[in-house]
Amino acid sequence: MSIGQQFPAPADSLGSGAAGITLLHIQEARTGNGSWAKVHQWATAMTRDVVTAHVDSASLYRGAPAVAFVLRAANQHRYMSVIEDLDVYIDGLTRLRLRRANKRLDSGGLPELREYDLISGLTGIGVYLLRRNQPDELLRDVLRYLVRLTEPIHDDGESLPGWWCAEYPSHLGPPRWPGGHGNLGLAHGIAGPLALLATAMRCGVVVDGHADAIGRIVVFLDQCGRDAGAGRWWPGWITRAEWLSGVLAQAGPQRPSWCYGTPGIARAQQLAAIALDDQRRQRAAEHIYAACLADEQQLALLTDPTLCHGWAGLAHTTRRAAADAGVGSELADAHLRLRRRLDEQLEGQEHATAAPGLLEGSAGIRLARNELPLTPQGEVPWDACLLTC
């Protein structure tokens, strides 16, 4: 995509705008496969229009936090003054969002997904705060909020997980969802807060109740998991009736994607186990993940090459999980097989992808397919925005 071409999304969108494409060029410049001049052209493009810092729209994937995340990933002195200006707005909108979220918690009401999820909510903002300079009290406030989020909530006399949403999954429609839903996914559900809590703990940033919160989410995921053949799988969502009865209407696994499928959830479980130094649970999560990759029926559900819910996302999430599992592990072997298959699936298709962006376009595919070296210590890894690391 040329820099002058019209975007189907705002330029300050990490998922589908110039921000995500800038992230690709940063990684290629860092490894000598691209130029920093190209990075600067795209950085200029993503800031050409107004960068939103509105409390209702700014998030890790849109506006000031998205742009600041990308510029920090560049690790170039020329962008520091811009980052410092953006941080003033990010701090302000984070405090406002925390105030709203804690007020909602105090009232006992059910949350919306966008209050806490990775893409639009405080989990995503927490990712940015974790990756900037030294962790500060504002990051700890986000973690404290996530700890509160995991505490049970009571609605109409029934006990529900604290992250239970009154709304229905936006693309599925209301008829099936009386009483709201429990969202398990990494992109929009509770696996995102789990991965952030685990990653923060691995980085040495811990708040009161931190381990207990991880434990509550893990128990929830244990209760929602189902066995299928040689492996185990998780639904992307559950209804209130399913949660209260323990009986799932969903007959089998959905597509094995980063955003909602078993791979993203298993990676979050693996991160949590590593943070808690629970080797038994870590190996169990890795075994579930590897079994998913060996299941042709699950792999057949993938229908596109993208990062969000396709082959590229599966390949990259697996690469990160395999790195933590270690050489000779089930996942390491599975990743090599998957990588060969990914190349076959994508041969000649990458540039045919209509969208240019990160999550559902060619930028994300290129990042995953190129398997650029993992980010050196002290630099912001591009896939921190996916919570795969």
C-alpha atoms as a printed R data frame, in Angstrom:
    type eleno elety resid chain resno       x       y      z
1   ATOM     1    CA   MET     A     1   0.000   0.000  0.000
2   ATOM     2    CA   SER     A     2   1.323   3.408 -0.913
3   ATOM     3    CA   ILE     A     3   1.538   6.130  1.688
4   ATOM     4    CA   GLY     A     4  -0.729   8.440 -0.255
5   ATOM     5    CA   GLN     A     5  -3.495   5.868 -0.663
6   ATOM     6    CA   GLN     A     6  -6.756   6.370  1.218
7   ATOM     7    CA   PHE     A     7  -7.157   4.202  4.339
8   ATOM     8    CA   PRO     A     8 -10.336   2.304  5.101
9   ATOM     9    CA   ALA     A     9  -9.752   3.216  8.774
10  ATOM    10    CA   PRO     A    10  -8.357   6.178 10.736
11  ATOM    11    CA   ALA     A    11  -4.606   6.612 10.304
12  ATOM    12    CA   ASP     A    12  -4.112   6.363 14.090
13  ATOM    13    CA   SER     A    13  -5.654   2.873 14.116
14  ATOM    14    CA   LEU     A    14  -3.209   0.146 15.063
15  ATOM    15    CA   GLY     A    15  -5.464  -2.611 13.785
16  ATOM    16    CA   SER     A    16  -6.227  -1.348 10.294
17  ATOM    17    CA   GLY     A    17  -4.624   2.064  9.747
18  ATOM    18    CA   ALA     A    18  -1.193   3.569  9.194
19  ATOM    19    CA   ALA     A    19  -0.123   2.858 12.781
20  ATOM    20    CA   GLY     A    20  -0.063  -0.904 12.206
21  ATOM    21    CA   ILE     A    21   1.771  -0.501  8.893
22  ATOM    22    CA   THR     A    22   4.353   1.704 10.610
23  ATOM    23    CA   LEU     A    23   4.935  -1.112 13.088
24  ATOM    24    CA   LEU     A    24   5.780  -3.458 10.218
25  ATOM    25    CA   HIS     A    25   8.313  -1.033  8.745
26  ATOM    26    CA   ILE     A    26   9.930  -0.541 12.163
27  ATOM    27    CA   GLN     A    27  10.584  -4.249 12.479
28  ATOM    28    CA   GLU     A    28  11.946  -4.470  8.947
29  ATOM    29    CA   ALA     A    29  14.226  -1.447  9.474
30  ATOM    30    CA   ARG     A    30  15.501  -2.909 12.734
31  ATOM    31    CA   THR     A    31  16.674  -6.060 10.933
32  ATOM    32    CA   GLY     A    32  18.088  -4.326  7.862
33  ATOM    33    CA   ASN     A    33  15.222  -5.409  5.614
34  ATOM    34    CA   GLY     A    34  13.854  -1.879  5.392
35  ATOM    35    CA   SER     A    35  14.828   1.732  5.974
36  ATOM    36    CA   TRP     A    36  14.276   4.182  8.811
37  ATOM    37    CA   ALA     A    37  13.389   6.770  6.168
38  ATOM    38    CA   LYS     A    38  10.421   4.576  5.222
39  ATOM    39    CA   VAL     A    39   9.495   4.288  8.895
40  ATOM    40    CA   HIS     A    40   9.455   8.061  9.219
41  ATOM    41    CA   GLN     A    41   7.248   8.424  6.146
42  ATOM    42    CA   TRP     A    42   4.687   6.090  7.680
43  ATOM    43    CA   ALA     A    43   5.030   7.657 11.140
44  ATOM    44    CA   THR     A    44   4.226  10.990  9.524
45  ATOM    45    CA   ALA     A    45   1.215   9.427  7.789
46  ATOM    46    CA   MET     A    46  -0.194   8.025 11.015
47  ATOM    47    CA   THR     A    47  -0.016  11.449 12.700
48  ATOM    48    CA   ARG     A    48  -1.081  13.574  9.750
49  ATOM    49    CA   ASP     A    49  -4.679  13.770 10.974
50  ATOM    50    CA   VAL     A    50  -5.860  14.496 14.514
51  ATOM    51    CA   VAL     A    51  -4.763  11.739 16.909
52  ATOM    52    CA   THR     A    52  -7.677  11.078 19.218
53  ATOM    53    CA   ALA     A    53  -7.254  11.095 22.985
54  ATOM    54    CA   HIS     A    54 -10.968  11.030 23.767
55  ATOM    55    CA   VAL     A    55 -11.773   8.844 26.752
56  ATOM    56    CA   ASP     A    56 -14.484   7.001 24.814
57  ATOM    57    CA   SER     A    57 -12.411   6.150 21.747
58  ATOM    58    CA   ALA     A    58  -8.687   6.142 22.554
59  ATOM    59    CA   SER     A    59  -7.191   2.724 23.294
60  ATOM    60    CA   LEU     A    60  -4.171   0.590 22.520
61  ATOM    61    CA   TYR     A    61  -5.628   0.119 19.051
62  ATOM    62    CA   ARG     A    62  -6.741   3.689 18.384
63  ATOM    63    CA   GLY     A    63  -5.449   7.180 19.007
64  ATOM    64    CA   ALA     A    64  -2.816   8.408 21.447
65  ATOM    65    CA   PRO     A    65  -1.996   5.013 23.076
66  ATOM    66    CA   ALA     A    66  -1.719   3.318 19.660
67  ATOM    67    CA   VAL     A    67   0.556   5.982 18.204
68  ATOM    68    CA   ALA     A    68   2.709   6.135 21.349
69  ATOM    69    CA   PHE     A    69   3.064   2.342 21.372
70  ATOM    70    CA   VAL     A    70   4.285   2.352 17.771
71  ATOM    71    CA   LEU     A    71   6.726   5.219 18.341
72  ATOM    72    CA   ARG     A    72   8.146   3.508 21.431
73  ATOM    73    CA   ALA     A    73   8.638   0.351 19.366
74  ATOM    74    CA   ALA     A    74  10.789   2.431 16.992
75  ATOM    75    CA   ASN     A    75  13.124   3.333 19.893
76  ATOM    76    CA   GLN     A    76  14.328   6.474 18.061
77  ATOM    77    CA   HIS     A    77  15.318   9.634 19.919
78  ATOM    78    CA   ARG     A    78  13.596  11.794 17.280
79  ATOM    79    CA   TYR     A    79  10.184  10.657 18.537
80  ATOM    80    CA   MET     A    80  10.678  11.151 22.274
81  ATOM    81    CA   SER     A    81   9.186  14.637 22.503
82  ATOM    82    CA   VAL     A    82   6.063  13.441 20.668
83  ATOM    83    CA   ILE     A    83   5.803  10.434 22.975
84  ATOM    84    CA   GLU     A    84   6.118  12.644 26.051
85  ATOM    85    CA   ASP     A    85   3.301  14.876 24.775
86  ATOM    86    CA   LEU     A    86   1.112  11.846 24.043
87  ATOM    87    CA   ASP     A    87   1.799  10.419 27.498
88  ATOM    88    CA   VAL     A    88   0.194  13.449 29.135
89  ATOM    89    CA   TYR     A    89  -3.051  12.662 27.325
90  ATOM    90    CA   ILE     A    90  -2.717   8.914 27.896
91  ATOM    91    CA   ASP     A    91  -2.288   9.385 31.628
92  ATOM    92    CA   GLY     A    92  -5.332  11.636 31.771
93  ATOM    93    CA   LEU     A    93  -7.646   9.349 29.818
94  ATOM    94    CA   THR     A    94  -6.425   6.316 31.787
95  ATOM    95    CA   ARG     A    95  -7.307   7.989 35.083
96  ATOM    96    CA   LEU     A    96 -10.751   8.880 33.734
97  ATOM    97    CA   ARG     A    97 -11.356   5.326 32.548
98  ATOM    98    CA   LEU     A    98 -10.184   3.894 35.853
99  ATOM    99    CA   ARG     A    99 -12.475   6.275 37.718
100 ATOM   100    CA   ARG     A   100 -15.429   5.120 35.642
101 ATOM   101    CA   ALA     A   101 -14.513   1.441 35.984
102 ATOM   102    CA   ASN     A   102 -14.033   1.574 39.746
103 ATOM   103    CA   LYS     A   103 -17.287   3.515 40.143
104 ATOM   104    CA   ARG     A   104 -19.052   0.767 38.178
105 ATOM   105    CA   LEU     A   105 -17.424  -1.868 40.389
106 ATOM   106    CA   ASP     A   106 -18.545   0.007 43.500
107 ATOM   107    CA   SER     A   107 -22.122   0.028 42.200
108 ATOM   108    CA   GLY     A   108 -22.141  -3.720 41.540
109 ATOM   109    CA   GLY     A   109 -23.150  -3.314 37.893
110 ATOM   110    CA   LEU     A   110 -21.959  -5.561 35.065
111 ATOM   111    CA   PRO     A   111 -19.164  -4.262 32.805
112 ATOM   112    CA   GLU     A   112 -19.046  -3.733 29.058
113 ATOM   113    CA   LEU     A   113 -16.279  -5.508 27.168
114 ATOM   114    CA   ARG     A   114 -14.736  -2.194 26.162
115 ATOM   115    CA   GLU     A   115 -14.170  -1.372 29.830
116 ATOM   116    CA   TYR     A   116 -11.507  -4.021 30.228
117 ATOM   117    CA   ASP     A   117 -10.562  -5.802 26.981
118 ATOM   118    CA   LEU     A   118  -7.290  -5.716 25.049
119 ATOM   119    CA   ILE     A   119  -8.514  -3.994 21.906
120 ATOM   120    CA   SER     A   120 -10.589  -1.173 23.394
121 ATOM   121    CA   GLY     A   121 -10.219  -1.316 27.159
122 ATOM   122    CA   LEU     A   122  -7.973  -0.953 30.167
123 ATOM   123    CA   THR     A   123  -6.083  -4.174 29.494
124 ATOM   124    CA   GLY     A   124  -4.783  -2.700 26.251
125 ATOM   125    CA   ILE     A   125  -3.875   0.583 27.918
126 ATOM   126    CA   GLY     A   126  -2.137  -1.445 30.627
127 ATOM   127    CA   VAL     A   127  -0.026  -3.092 27.923
128 ATOM   128    CA   TYR     A   128   1.231   0.325 26.853
129 ATOM   129    CA   LEU     A   129   1.914   1.446 30.418
130 ATOM   130    CA   LEU     A   130   3.878  -1.746 31.090
131 ATOM   131    CA   ARG     A   131   6.073  -1.197 28.040
132 ATOM   132    CA   ARG     A   132   6.977   2.450 28.599
133 ATOM   133    CA   ASN     A   133  10.095   3.385 30.584
134 ATOM   134    CA   GLN     A   134   9.824   2.267 34.211
135 ATOM   135    CA   PRO     A   135   6.508   0.865 35.531
136 ATOM   136    CA   ASP     A   136   4.678   3.545 37.519
137 ATOM   137    CA   GLU     A   137   1.755   3.862 39.908
138 ATOM   138    CA   LEU     A   138  -0.720   4.327 37.075
139 ATOM   139    CA   LEU     A   139   0.151   0.871 35.731
140 ATOM   140    CA   ARG     A   140  -0.301  -0.533 39.224
141 ATOM   141    CA   ASP     A   141  -3.701   1.161 39.391
142 ATOM   142    CA   VAL     A   142  -4.699  -0.656 36.186
143 ATOM   143    CA   LEU     A   143  -3.501  -3.950 37.668
144 ATOM   144    CA   ARG     A   144  -5.423  -3.245 40.897
145 ATOM   145    CA   TYR     A   145  -8.524  -2.657 38.814
146 ATOM   146    CA   LEU     A   146  -8.011  -5.992 37.013
147 ATOM   147    CA   VAL     A   147  -7.667  -7.716 40.383
148 ATOM   148    CA   ARG     A   148 -11.040  -6.232 41.410
149 ATOM   149    CA   LEU     A   149 -12.506  -7.268 38.061
150 ATOM   150    CA   THR     A   150 -11.841 -10.937 38.844
151 ATOM   151    CA   GLU     A   151 -13.847 -10.888 42.064
152 ATOM   152    CA   PRO     A   152 -17.326 -12.495 41.819
153 ATOM   153    CA   ILE     A   153 -20.283 -10.249 41.101
154 ATOM   154    CA   HIS     A   154 -23.947 -10.812 41.960
155 ATOM   155    CA   ASP     A   155 -26.709 -10.062 39.492
156 ATOM   156    CA   ASP     A   156 -30.385 -10.961 39.984
157 ATOM   157    CA   GLY     A   157 -29.410 -13.176 42.882
158 ATOM   158    CA   GLU     A   158 -26.881 -15.174 40.853
159 ATOM   159    CA   SER     A   159 -23.106 -15.272 41.334
160 ATOM   160    CA   LEU     A   160 -21.160 -14.540 38.161
161 ATOM   161    CA   PRO     A   161 -17.497 -13.924 37.284
162 ATOM   162    CA   GLY     A   162 -16.684 -10.254 37.778
163 ATOM   163    CA   TRP     A   163 -16.021  -9.705 34.077
164 ATOM   164    CA   TRP     A   164 -19.444 -11.040 33.013
165 ATOM   165    CA   CYS     A   165 -20.956  -8.699 30.406
166 ATOM   166    CA   ALA     A   166 -24.598  -7.727 30.158
167 ATOM   167    CA   GLU     A   167 -24.215  -7.181 26.415
168 ATOM   168    CA   TYR     A   168 -24.208  -9.898 23.766
169 ATOM   169    CA   PRO     A   169 -21.290 -10.565 21.369
170 ATOM   170    CA   SER     A   170 -21.763  -7.777 18.839
171 ATOM   171    CA   HIS     A   171 -21.585  -9.906 15.693
172 ATOM   172    CA   LEU     A   172 -23.783 -12.759 16.961
173 ATOM   173    CA   GLY     A   173 -27.044 -10.940 17.760
174 ATOM   174    CA   PRO     A   174 -29.218 -10.907 20.882
175 ATOM   175    CA   PRO     A   175 -31.623 -13.890 20.719
176 ATOM   176    CA   ARG     A   176 -29.243 -16.433 22.232
177 ATOM   177    CA   TRP     A   177 -27.850 -14.219 24.988
178 ATOM   178    CA   PRO     A   178 -30.388 -13.439 27.724
179 ATOM   179    CA   GLY     A   179 -28.447 -12.484 30.827
180 ATOM   180    CA   GLY     A   180 -25.335 -11.472 28.908
181 ATOM   181    CA   HIS     A   181 -22.270 -13.582 28.248
182 ATOM   182    CA   GLY     A   182 -18.854 -14.607 29.481
183 ATOM   183    CA   ASN     A   183 -16.122 -13.839 26.964
184 ATOM   184    CA   LEU     A   184 -13.018 -16.037 27.035
185 ATOM   185    CA   GLY     A   185 -10.985 -14.664 24.123
186 ATOM   186    CA   LEU     A   186  -7.580 -13.007 24.162
187 ATOM   187    CA   ALA     A   187  -8.677 -10.032 22.058
188 ATOM   188    CA   HIS     A   188 -11.934  -9.171 23.820
189 ATOM   189    CA   GLY     A   189 -12.348 -11.554 26.739
190 ATOM   190    CA   ILE     A   190 -10.824 -12.535 30.050
191 ATOM   191    CA   ALA     A   191  -7.765 -14.221 28.533
192 ATOM   192    CA   GLY     A   192  -6.484 -10.695 27.815
193 ATOM   193    CA   PRO     A   193  -6.446  -9.555 31.470
194 ATOM   194    CA   LEU     A   194  -4.958 -12.948 32.379
195 ATOM   195    CA   ALA     A   195  -2.099 -12.465 29.927
196 ATOM   196    CA   LEU     A   196  -1.433  -8.908 31.121
197 ATOM   197    CA   LEU     A   197  -1.470  -9.887 34.800
198 ATOM   198    CA   ALA     A   198   0.919 -12.749 34.010
199 ATOM   199    CA   THR     A   199   3.241 -10.619 31.870
200 ATOM   200    CA   ALA     A   200   3.378  -7.873 34.499
201 ATOM   201    CA   MET     A   201   4.239 -10.448 37.150
202 ATOM   202    CA   ARG     A   202   7.026 -11.826 34.946
203 ATOM   203    CA   CYS     A   203   8.336  -8.247 34.663
204 ATOM   204    CA   GLY     A   204   8.327  -7.904 38.454
205 ATOM   205    CA   VAL     A   205   5.308  -5.589 38.676
206 ATOM   206    CA   VAL     A   206   2.989  -7.064 41.322
207 ATOM   207    CA   VAL     A   207   0.074  -5.633 43.312
208 ATOM   208    CA   ASP     A   208  -1.937  -6.981 46.257
209 ATOM   209    CA   GLY     A   209  -4.120  -9.900 45.230
210 ATOM   210    CA   HIS     A   210  -2.262 -10.333 41.936
211 ATOM   211    CA   ALA     A   211  -1.682 -14.095 42.161
212 ATOM   212    CA   ASP     A   212  -5.194 -14.682 43.510
213 ATOM   213    CA   ALA     A   213  -6.665 -12.849 40.515
214 ATOM   214    CA   ILE     A   214  -4.680 -15.013 38.103
215 ATOM   215    CA   GLY     A   215  -5.898 -18.048 40.000
216 ATOM   216    CA   ARG     A   216  -9.566 -17.032 39.723
217 ATOM   217    CA   ILE     A   217  -9.315 -16.618 35.958
218 ATOM   218    CA   VAL     A   218  -7.490 -19.917 35.570
219 ATOM   219    CA   VAL     A   219 -10.171 -21.743 37.573
220 ATOM   220    CA   PHE     A   220 -12.860 -20.176 35.361
221 ATOM   221    CA   LEU     A   221 -11.051 -21.373 32.236
222 ATOM   222    CA   ASP     A   222 -10.680 -24.838 33.761
223 ATOM   223    CA   GLN     A   223 -14.438 -24.935 34.313
224 ATOM   224    CA   CYS     A   224 -15.212 -23.810 30.763
225 ATOM   225    CA   GLY     A   225 -12.779 -26.145 28.989
226 ATOM   226    CA   ARG     A   226 -14.047 -29.253 27.215
227 ATOM   227    CA   ASP     A   227 -12.330 -32.409 26.018
228 ATOM   228    CA   ALA     A   228 -12.349 -33.374 22.347
229 ATOM   229    CA   GLY     A   229 -10.506 -36.441 21.099
230 ATOM   230    CA   ALA     A   230  -6.891 -36.216 22.193
231 ATOM   231    CA   GLY     A   231  -7.093 -32.565 23.227
232 ATOM   232    CA   ARG     A   232  -9.023 -29.906 25.080
233 ATOM   233    CA   TRP     A   233 -10.702 -26.755 23.766
234 ATOM   234    CA   TRP     A   234 -12.403 -23.606 24.950
235 ATOM   235    CA   PRO     A   235 -15.429 -21.800 23.549
236 ATOM   236    CA   GLY     A   236 -15.053 -18.160 22.619
237 ATOM   237    CA   TRP     A   237 -18.152 -17.208 24.605
238 ATOM   238    CA   ILE     A   238 -20.586 -18.823 27.011
239 ATOM   239    CA   THR     A   239 -24.173 -17.916 27.831
240 ATOM   240    CA   ARG     A   240 -25.515 -17.345 31.307
241 ATOM   241    CA   ALA     A   241 -27.447 -20.610 31.146
242 ATOM   242    CA   GLU     A   242 -24.300 -22.477 30.113
243 ATOM   243    CA   TRP     A   243 -22.307 -20.984 32.984
244 ATOM   244    CA   LEU     A   244 -24.919 -21.738 35.623
245 ATOM   245    CA   SER     A   245 -25.628 -25.271 34.372
246 ATOM   246    CA   GLY     A   246 -22.105 -26.229 33.352
247 ATOM   247    CA   VAL     A   247 -23.492 -27.608 30.082
248 ATOM   248    CA   LEU     A   248 -22.268 -26.060 26.821
249 ATOM   249    CA   ALA     A   249 -24.535 -25.880 23.798
250 ATOM   250    CA   GLN     A   250 -21.491 -25.525 21.539
251 ATOM   251    CA   ALA     A   251 -20.684 -28.989 20.226
252 ATOM   252    CA   GLY     A   252 -17.001 -28.528 19.428
253 ATOM   253    CA   PRO     A   253 -14.055 -26.163 18.975
254 ATOM   254    CA   GLN     A   254 -14.220 -23.004 16.903
255 ATOM   255    CA   ARG     A   255 -11.385 -21.969 14.609
256 ATOM   256    CA   PRO     A   256  -7.939 -22.147 16.271
257 ATOM   257    CA   SER     A   257  -7.192 -18.425 16.187
258 ATOM   258    CA   TRP     A   258  -5.254 -15.851 18.181
259 ATOM   259    CA   CYS     A   259  -8.280 -13.681 18.921
260 ATOM   260    CA   TYR     A   260 -10.808 -16.169 20.323
261 ATOM   261    CA   GLY     A   261  -9.688 -19.734 19.794
262 ATOM   262    CA   THR     A   262  -7.896 -22.329 21.873
263 ATOM   263    CA   PRO     A   263  -4.363 -21.177 20.839
264 ATOM   264    CA   GLY     A   264  -4.767 -17.648 22.245
265 ATOM   265    CA   ILE     A   265  -6.394 -18.919 25.426
266 ATOM   266    CA   ALA     A   266  -3.774 -21.656 25.862
267 ATOM   267    CA   ARG     A   267  -0.983 -19.090 25.406
268 ATOM   268    CA   ALA     A   268  -2.518 -16.939 28.150
269 ATOM   269    CA   GLN     A   269  -2.679 -20.029 30.371
270 ATOM   270    CA   GLN     A   270   0.957 -20.805 29.619
271 ATOM   271    CA   LEU     A   271   2.008 -17.239 30.507
272 ATOM   272    CA   ALA     A   272   0.060 -17.467 33.769
273 ATOM   273    CA   ALA     A   273   1.674 -20.768 34.693
274 ATOM   274    CA   ILE     A   274   5.158 -19.393 34.000
275 ATOM   275    CA   ALA     A   275   4.421 -16.313 36.123
276 ATOM   276    CA   LEU     A   276   3.281 -18.520 39.018
277 ATOM   277    CA   ASP     A   277   6.120 -21.026 38.464
278 ATOM   278    CA   ASP     A   278   3.522 -23.785 38.060
279 ATOM   279    CA   GLN     A   279   5.340 -26.223 35.802
280 ATOM   280    CA   ARG     A   280   2.534 -28.787 35.830
281 ATOM   281    CA   ARG     A   281   0.005 -26.255 34.555
282 ATOM   282    CA   GLN     A   282   2.492 -24.896 32.037
283 ATOM   283    CA   ARG     A   283   3.044 -28.342 30.515
284 ATOM   284    CA   ALA     A   284  -0.708 -28.967 30.489
285 ATOM   285    CA   ALA     A   285  -1.332 -25.718 28.578
286 ATOM   286    CA   GLU     A   286   1.426 -26.560 26.115
287 ATOM   287    CA   HIS     A   287   0.035 -30.061 25.578
288 ATOM   288    CA   ILE     A   288  -3.455 -28.665 24.884
289 ATOM   289    CA   TYR     A   289  -1.973 -26.187 22.431
290 ATOM   290    CA   ALA     A   290   0.061 -28.854 20.622
291 ATOM   291    CA   ALA     A   291  -2.954 -31.183 20.419
292 ATOM   292    CA   CYS     A   292  -4.952 -28.370 18.817
293 ATOM   293    CA   LEU     A   293  -2.270 -27.944 16.155
294 ATOM   294    CA   ALA     A   294  -2.350 -31.680 15.441
295 ATOM   295    CA   ASP     A   295  -6.133 -31.703 14.940
296 ATOM   296    CA   GLU     A   296  -6.911 -31.424 11.220
297 ATOM   297    CA   GLN     A   297 -10.578 -30.777 11.927
298 ATOM   298    CA   GLN     A   298  -9.697 -27.665 13.915
299 ATOM   299    CA   LEU     A   299  -7.105 -26.463 11.387
300 ATOM   300    CA   ALA     A   300  -9.659 -26.863  8.605
301 ATOM   301    CA   LEU     A   301 -11.764 -24.161 10.268
302 ATOM   302    CA   LEU     A   302  -9.158 -21.509  9.377
303 ATOM   303    CA   THR     A   303 -10.272 -19.801  6.190
304 ATOM   304    CA   ASP     A   304  -7.978 -16.782  5.808
305 ATOM   305    CA   PRO     A   305  -4.283 -15.904  6.228
306 ATOM   306    CA   THR     A   306  -4.631 -12.983  8.650
307 ATOM   307    CA   LEU     A   307  -3.101 -12.225 12.022
308 ATOM   308    CA   CYS     A   308  -6.329 -11.766 13.946
309 ATOM   309    CA   HIS     A   309  -8.192 -14.962 13.156
310 ATOM   310    CA   GLY     A   310  -6.180 -16.770 10.511
311 ATOM   311    CA   TRP     A   311  -3.010 -18.684  9.746
312 ATOM   312    CA   ALA     A   312  -0.599 -15.815 10.447
313 ATOM   313    CA   GLY     A   313  -1.930 -15.301 13.964
314 ATOM   314    CA   LEU     A   314  -1.784 -19.015 14.687
315 ATOM   315    CA   ALA     A   315   1.801 -19.209 13.435
316 ATOM   316    CA   HIS     A   316   3.018 -16.230 15.434
317 ATOM   317    CA   THR     A   317   1.249 -17.158 18.665
318 ATOM   318    CA   THR     A   318   2.714 -20.641 18.319
319 ATOM   319    CA   ARG     A   319   6.188 -19.224 17.790
320 ATOM   320    CA   ARG     A   320   5.978 -17.322 21.077
321 ATOM   321    CA   ALA     A   321   4.535 -20.289 22.957
322 ATOM   322    CA   ALA     A   322   7.186 -22.616 21.520
323 ATOM   323    CA   ALA     A   323   9.975 -20.242 22.608
324 ATOM   324    CA   ASP     A   324   8.784 -20.530 26.219
325 ATOM   325    CA   ALA     A   325   8.174 -24.277 25.957
326 ATOM   326    CA   GLY     A   326  11.781 -24.838 24.922
327 ATOM   327    CA   VAL     A   327  13.747 -26.763 22.332
328 ATOM   328    CA   GLY     A   328  12.497 -30.313 21.834
329 ATOM   329    CA   SER     A   329   9.051 -29.578 23.247
330 ATOM   330    CA   GLU     A   330   5.782 -30.593 21.589
331 ATOM   331    CA   LEU     A   331   5.163 -26.992 20.633
332 ATOM   332    CA   ALA     A   332   8.612 -26.477 19.149
333 ATOM   333    CA   ASP     A   333   8.087 -29.442 16.856
334 ATOM   334    CA   ALA     A   334   4.536 -28.360 16.070
335 ATOM   335    CA   HIS     A   335   5.704 -24.862 15.195
336 ATOM   336    CA   LEU     A   336   8.133 -26.179 12.594
337 ATOM   337    CA   ARG     A   337   5.358 -28.180 10.945
338 ATOM   338    CA   LEU     A   338   2.972 -25.254 11.113
339 ATOM   339    CA   ARG     A   339   5.526 -22.888  9.624
340 ATOM   340    CA   ARG     A   340   5.952 -25.115  6.580
341 ATOM   341    CA   ARG     A   341   2.202 -25.342  6.223
342 ATOM   342    CA   LEU     A   342   1.822 -21.596  6.604
343 ATOM   343    CA   ASP     A   343   4.240 -21.024  3.735
344 ATOM   344    CA   GLU     A   344   2.215 -23.394  1.586
345 ATOM   345    CA   GLN     A   345  -1.058 -21.706  2.552
346 ATOM   346    CA   LEU     A   346   0.263 -18.209  1.876
347 ATOM   347    CA   GLU     A   347   2.362 -18.859 -1.210
348 ATOM   348    CA   GLY     A   348   1.402 -16.115 -3.646
349 ATOM   349    CA   GLN     A   349  -1.494 -14.920 -1.493
350 ATOM   350    CA   GLU     A   350   0.018 -12.339  0.855
351 ATOM   351    CA   HIS     A   351  -0.182  -9.391 -1.495
352 ATOM   352    CA   ALA     A   352  -3.615 -10.455 -2.702
353 ATOM   353    CA   THR     A   353  -5.003  -9.674  0.744
354 ATOM   354    CA   ALA     A   354  -7.306  -6.692  0.237
355 ATOM   355    CA   ALA     A   355  -6.671  -4.923  3.534
356 ATOM   356    CA   PRO     A   356  -3.258  -3.360  4.228
357 ATOM   357    CA   GLY     A   357  -3.407  -3.259  8.026
358 ATOM   358    CA   LEU     A   358  -2.102  -5.226 10.974
359 ATOM   359    CA   LEU     A   359  -4.940  -7.399 12.269
360 ATOM   360    CA   GLU     A   360  -6.744  -8.342  9.077
361 ATOM   361    CA   GLY     A   361  -4.301  -7.305  6.393
362 ATOM   362    CA   SER     A   362  -0.956  -7.760  4.734
363 ATOM   363    CA   ALA     A   363   1.117  -5.956  7.393
364 ATOM   364    CA   GLY     A   364   0.250  -8.554 10.020
365 ATOM   365    CA   ILE     A   365   0.815 -11.397  7.592
366 ATOM   366    CA   ARG     A   366   4.258 -10.083  6.703
367 ATOM   367    CA   LEU     A   367   5.223  -9.659 10.349
368 ATOM   368    CA   ALA     A   368   4.239 -13.237 11.142
369 ATOM   369    CA   ARG     A   369   5.550 -14.812  7.978
370 ATOM   370    CA   ASN     A   370   8.959 -13.129  8.019
371 ATOM   371    CA   GLU     A   371   9.651 -14.349 11.568
372 ATOM   372    CA   LEU     A   372  11.910 -11.408 12.259
373 ATOM   373    CA   PRO     A   373  14.238 -11.862 15.242
374 ATOM   374    CA   LEU     A   374  12.492 -11.387 18.569
375 ATOM   375    CA   THR     A   375  12.968  -7.887 19.949
376 ATOM   376    CA   PRO     A   376  16.196  -7.286 21.918
377 ATOM   377    CA   GLN     A   377  16.008  -6.734 25.657
378 ATOM   378    CA   GLY     A   378  14.910  -3.227 26.547
379 ATOM   379    CA   GLU     A   379  12.992  -2.587 23.323
380 ATOM   380    CA   VAL     A   380   9.236  -2.790 22.844
381 ATOM   381    CA   PRO     A   381   8.296  -6.024 21.023
382 ATOM   382    CA   TRP     A   382   5.804  -5.412 18.230
383 ATOM   383    CA   ASP     A   383   3.593  -8.275 19.376
384 ATOM   384    CA   ALA     A   384   3.157  -6.871 22.886
385 ATOM   385    CA   CYS     A   385  -0.017  -5.423 21.368
386 ATOM   386    CA   LEU     A   386  -1.215  -9.019 20.891
387 ATOM   387    CA   LEU     A   387  -0.283 -10.010 24.460
388 ATOM   388    CA   THR     A   388   1.596 -13.000 23.081
389 ATOM   389    CA   CYS     A   389   4.698 -11.925 25.003
